[in-house]
Coordinates of C-alpha atoms in Angstrom, one line a residue:
X1 CA 119.0 119.7 76.1
X2 CA 115.9 120.6 74.6
X3 CA 115.6 116.7 73.0
X4 CA 116.9 115.1 76.4
X5 CA 114.3 112.9 78.5
X6 CA 113.6 113.8 82.2
X7 CA 115.3 111.0 82.9
X8 CA 118.6 111.8 81.1
X9 CA 118.8 115.5 82.5
X10 CA 118.7 113.9 85.7
X11 CA 121.5 112.0 85.1
X12 CA 119.5 108.8 85.9
X13 CA 119.7 106.9 82.8
X14 CA 121.4 104.2 83.6
X15 CA 120.5 103.7 87.0
X16 CA 116.7 103.3 85.7
X17 CA 117.5 101.0 83.3
X18 CA 119.6 98.6 85.4
X19 CA 116.9 98.7 87.9
X20 CA 114.3 97.6 85.3
X21 CA 115.8 94.2 84.9
X22 CA 114.2 93.7 88.3
X23 CA 111.6 96.0 89.2
X24 CA 108.5 97.4 88.2
X25 CA 108.1 101.1 86.7
X26 CA 106.3 102.4 89.6
X27 CA 109.0 100.3 92.4
X28 CA 111.7 102.5 90.2
X29 CA 109.7 105.6 90.7
X30 CA 109.2 105.1 93.8
X31 CA 113.2 104.1 94.4
X32 CA 114.2 107.0 92.3
X33 CA 112.5 109.5 94.0
X34 CA 113.2 108.0 97.2
X35 CA 117.2 107.7 97.0
X36 CA 118.1 109.3 93.5
X37 CA 116.2 112.0 92.8
X38 CA 118.5 115.9 93.2
X39 CA 117.4 118.1 95.9
X40 CA 114.7 120.9 94.2
X41 CA 114.0 118.2 91.2
X42 CA 110.4 117.2 90.4
X43 CA 109.7 113.6 91.1
X44 CA 109.2 111.2 88.3
X45 CA 106.4 109.1 88.0
X46 CA 105.7 105.1 87.1
X47 CA 104.9 106.7 82.8
X48 CA 107.9 108.3 82.6
X49 CA 110.1 105.1 84.1
X50 CA 107.7 103.0 81.4
X51 CA 108.2 105.6 78.4
X52 CA 111.9 105.8 79.2
X53 CA 112.5 102.1 79.0
X54 CA 110.7 101.6 76.2
X55 CA 112.5 104.0 74.1
X56 CA 115.6 102.1 75.1
X57 CA 114.4 99.1 73.7
X58 CA 113.2 97.7 77.0
X59 CA 109.7 96.5 76.0
X60 CA 110.1 92.6 76.0
X61 CA 110.2 92.2 79.8
X62 CA 109.0 89.4 81.6
X63 CA 107.4 91.6 84.1
X64 CA 105.7 94.5 82.0
X65 CA 103.6 95.3 84.6
X66 CA 103.9 99.0 85.2
X67 CA 102.8 99.3 88.6
X68 CA 102.8 96.9 91.8
X69 CA 99.5 98.3 93.0
X70 CA 97.4 95.7 95.1
X71 CA 93.3 96.0 95.0
X72 CA 91.8 95.8 98.8
X73 CA 89.1 93.4 99.2
X74 CA 87.0 93.1 102.1
X75 CA 86.6 89.4 102.3
X76 CA 84.6 89.2 105.5
X77 CA 82.3 92.4 104.6
X78 CA 81.6 90.9 101.3
X79 CA 80.5 87.4 103.0
X80 CA 78.1 90.0 105.5
X81 CA 76.6 91.3 102.5
X82 CA 75.4 87.9 101.2
X83 CA 74.6 86.6 104.9
X84 CA 72.3 90.0 105.3
X85 CA 70.6 89.4 101.3
X86 CA 70.2 85.5 102.1
X87 CA 68.3 86.5 105.4
X88 CA 66.3 89.5 103.6
X89 CA 65.4 86.9 100.4
X90 CA 64.7 83.9 103.4
X91 CA 62.0 86.5 105.4
X92 CA 60.7 87.4 102.0
X93 CA 60.0 83.8 101.3
X94 CA 58.4 82.9 103.9
X95 CA 55.9 85.5 103.4
X96 CA 54.9 85.2 100.0
X97 CA 54.8 81.1 100.6
X98 CA 51.9 81.8 103.5
X99 CA 51.0 84.4 100.7
X100 CA 50.0 81.6 97.6
X101 CA 50.6 78.4 99.5
X102 CA 47.5 77.4 97.2
X103 CA 48.2 78.2 93.9
X104 CA 50.3 75.7 92.6
X105 CA 51.5 77.6 89.0
X106 CA 52.7 81.1 91.5
X107 CA 54.6 78.0 93.8
X108 CA 56.0 76.8 91.0
X109 CA 57.2 80.1 88.8
X110 CA 58.1 81.3 92.8
X111 CA 60.3 78.5 93.0
X112 CA 62.4 78.5 89.5
X113 CA 62.9 82.3 90.4
X114 CA 64.2 81.8 94.1
X115 CA 66.4 78.7 92.6
X116 CA 68.1 81.4 90.4
X117 CA 68.8 83.7 93.1
X118 CA 70.1 81.3 95.4
X119 CA 72.5 80.1 92.2
X120 CA 73.4 83.5 91.5
X121 CA 74.5 84.4 95.8
X122 CA 75.8 81.1 96.2
X123 CA 78.1 82.2 92.8
X124 CA 78.7 85.5 94.2
X125 CA 80.3 83.9 97.8
X126 CA 82.4 81.4 95.9
X127 CA 83.9 84.3 93.9
X128 CA 84.5 86.3 97.2
X129 CA 86.2 83.1 98.4
X130 CA 88.5 82.9 95.5
X131 CA 89.4 86.9 95.9
X132 CA 89.9 86.4 99.3
X133 CA 92.3 83.5 98.3
X134 CA 94.0 85.5 95.8
X135 CA 94.3 88.8 98.1
X136 CA 96.1 86.7 100.8
X137 CA 98.4 85.1 98.5
X138 CA 99.4 89.1 97.4
X139 CA 99.7 90.1 100.9
X140 CA 101.9 87.4 101.2
X141 CA 103.7 88.4 97.9
X142 CA 103.8 92.4 99.8
X143 CA 105.4 90.9 102.6
X144 CA 107.9 89.0 100.7
X145 CA 109.0 92.1 98.8
X146 CA 109.1 94.1 101.9
X147 CA 111.6 91.4 103.3
X148 CA 113.8 91.6 100.1
X149 CA 113.6 95.4 100.4
X150 CA 115.2 95.1 103.3
X151 CA 117.8 92.8 102.3
X152 CA 118.5 94.7 99.2
X153 CA 118.9 98.1 101.1
X154 CA 121.4 96.6 103.5
X155 CA 123.2 94.7 100.6
X156 CA 123.6 98.3 99.0
X157 CA 125.9 99.0 101.9
X158 CA 127.8 96.0 100.2
X159 CA 128.5 96.6 96.7
X160 CA 130.9 93.5 96.0
X161 CA 128.6 91.0 98.0
X162 CA 125.6 92.4 96.0
X163 CA 126.8 91.7 93.0
X164 CA 127.8 88.4 93.6
X165 CA 124.4 87.7 95.2
X166 CA 122.6 88.6 91.5
X167 CA 124.8 87.0 90.1
X168 CA 124.3 83.7 91.6
X169 CA 120.2 84.7 91.2
X170 CA 120.5 85.2 87.6
X171 CA 122.2 81.9 87.1
X172 CA 119.7 80.4 89.5
X173 CA 116.5 78.5 88.2
X174 CA 115.0 80.3 90.4
X175 CA 116.1 83.6 89.0
X176 CA 112.1 84.3 87.1
X177 CA 110.2 83.1 90.6
X178 CA 112.3 85.7 92.2
X179 CA 112.0 89.0 89.6
X180 CA 107.9 88.2 89.8
X181 CA 108.4 88.9 93.4

């Protein structure tokens, strides 16, 4: 068994390849480690799953992502940081304008610099809003994944019903959308 992969040694090759039709490599690793890993066996990771699937010709997947991770973003915290920067900038601007109110050349230079800075802050705020919207969508997708996980776990108790549902889904026009979730 020297040339055999870890997954084949565990006797889980067919299960991994079947799961790869609908799950990411990280989701498969979680599923294998939680439900199918023999007692005392070392857990598999997403890269092991990815290499196994690639070595078995599963390279042109619609869901090539290996990971299901989501980056956290504190939209409120970032908005507060932008607000704090604006307040500091405004206070600094007031003091400086009082100092140079008679020098038109300095006023003009300062106005240009200040406008550029305010445009950067506006773009940063727009970016924060975009990221917040994306994060909201990802959170919704995460909740849908959790619901589908419960449904799939329940369906595992009824293999014939599960097979029928998956067959209907595969023939459905929304199958790719469901796979992406």
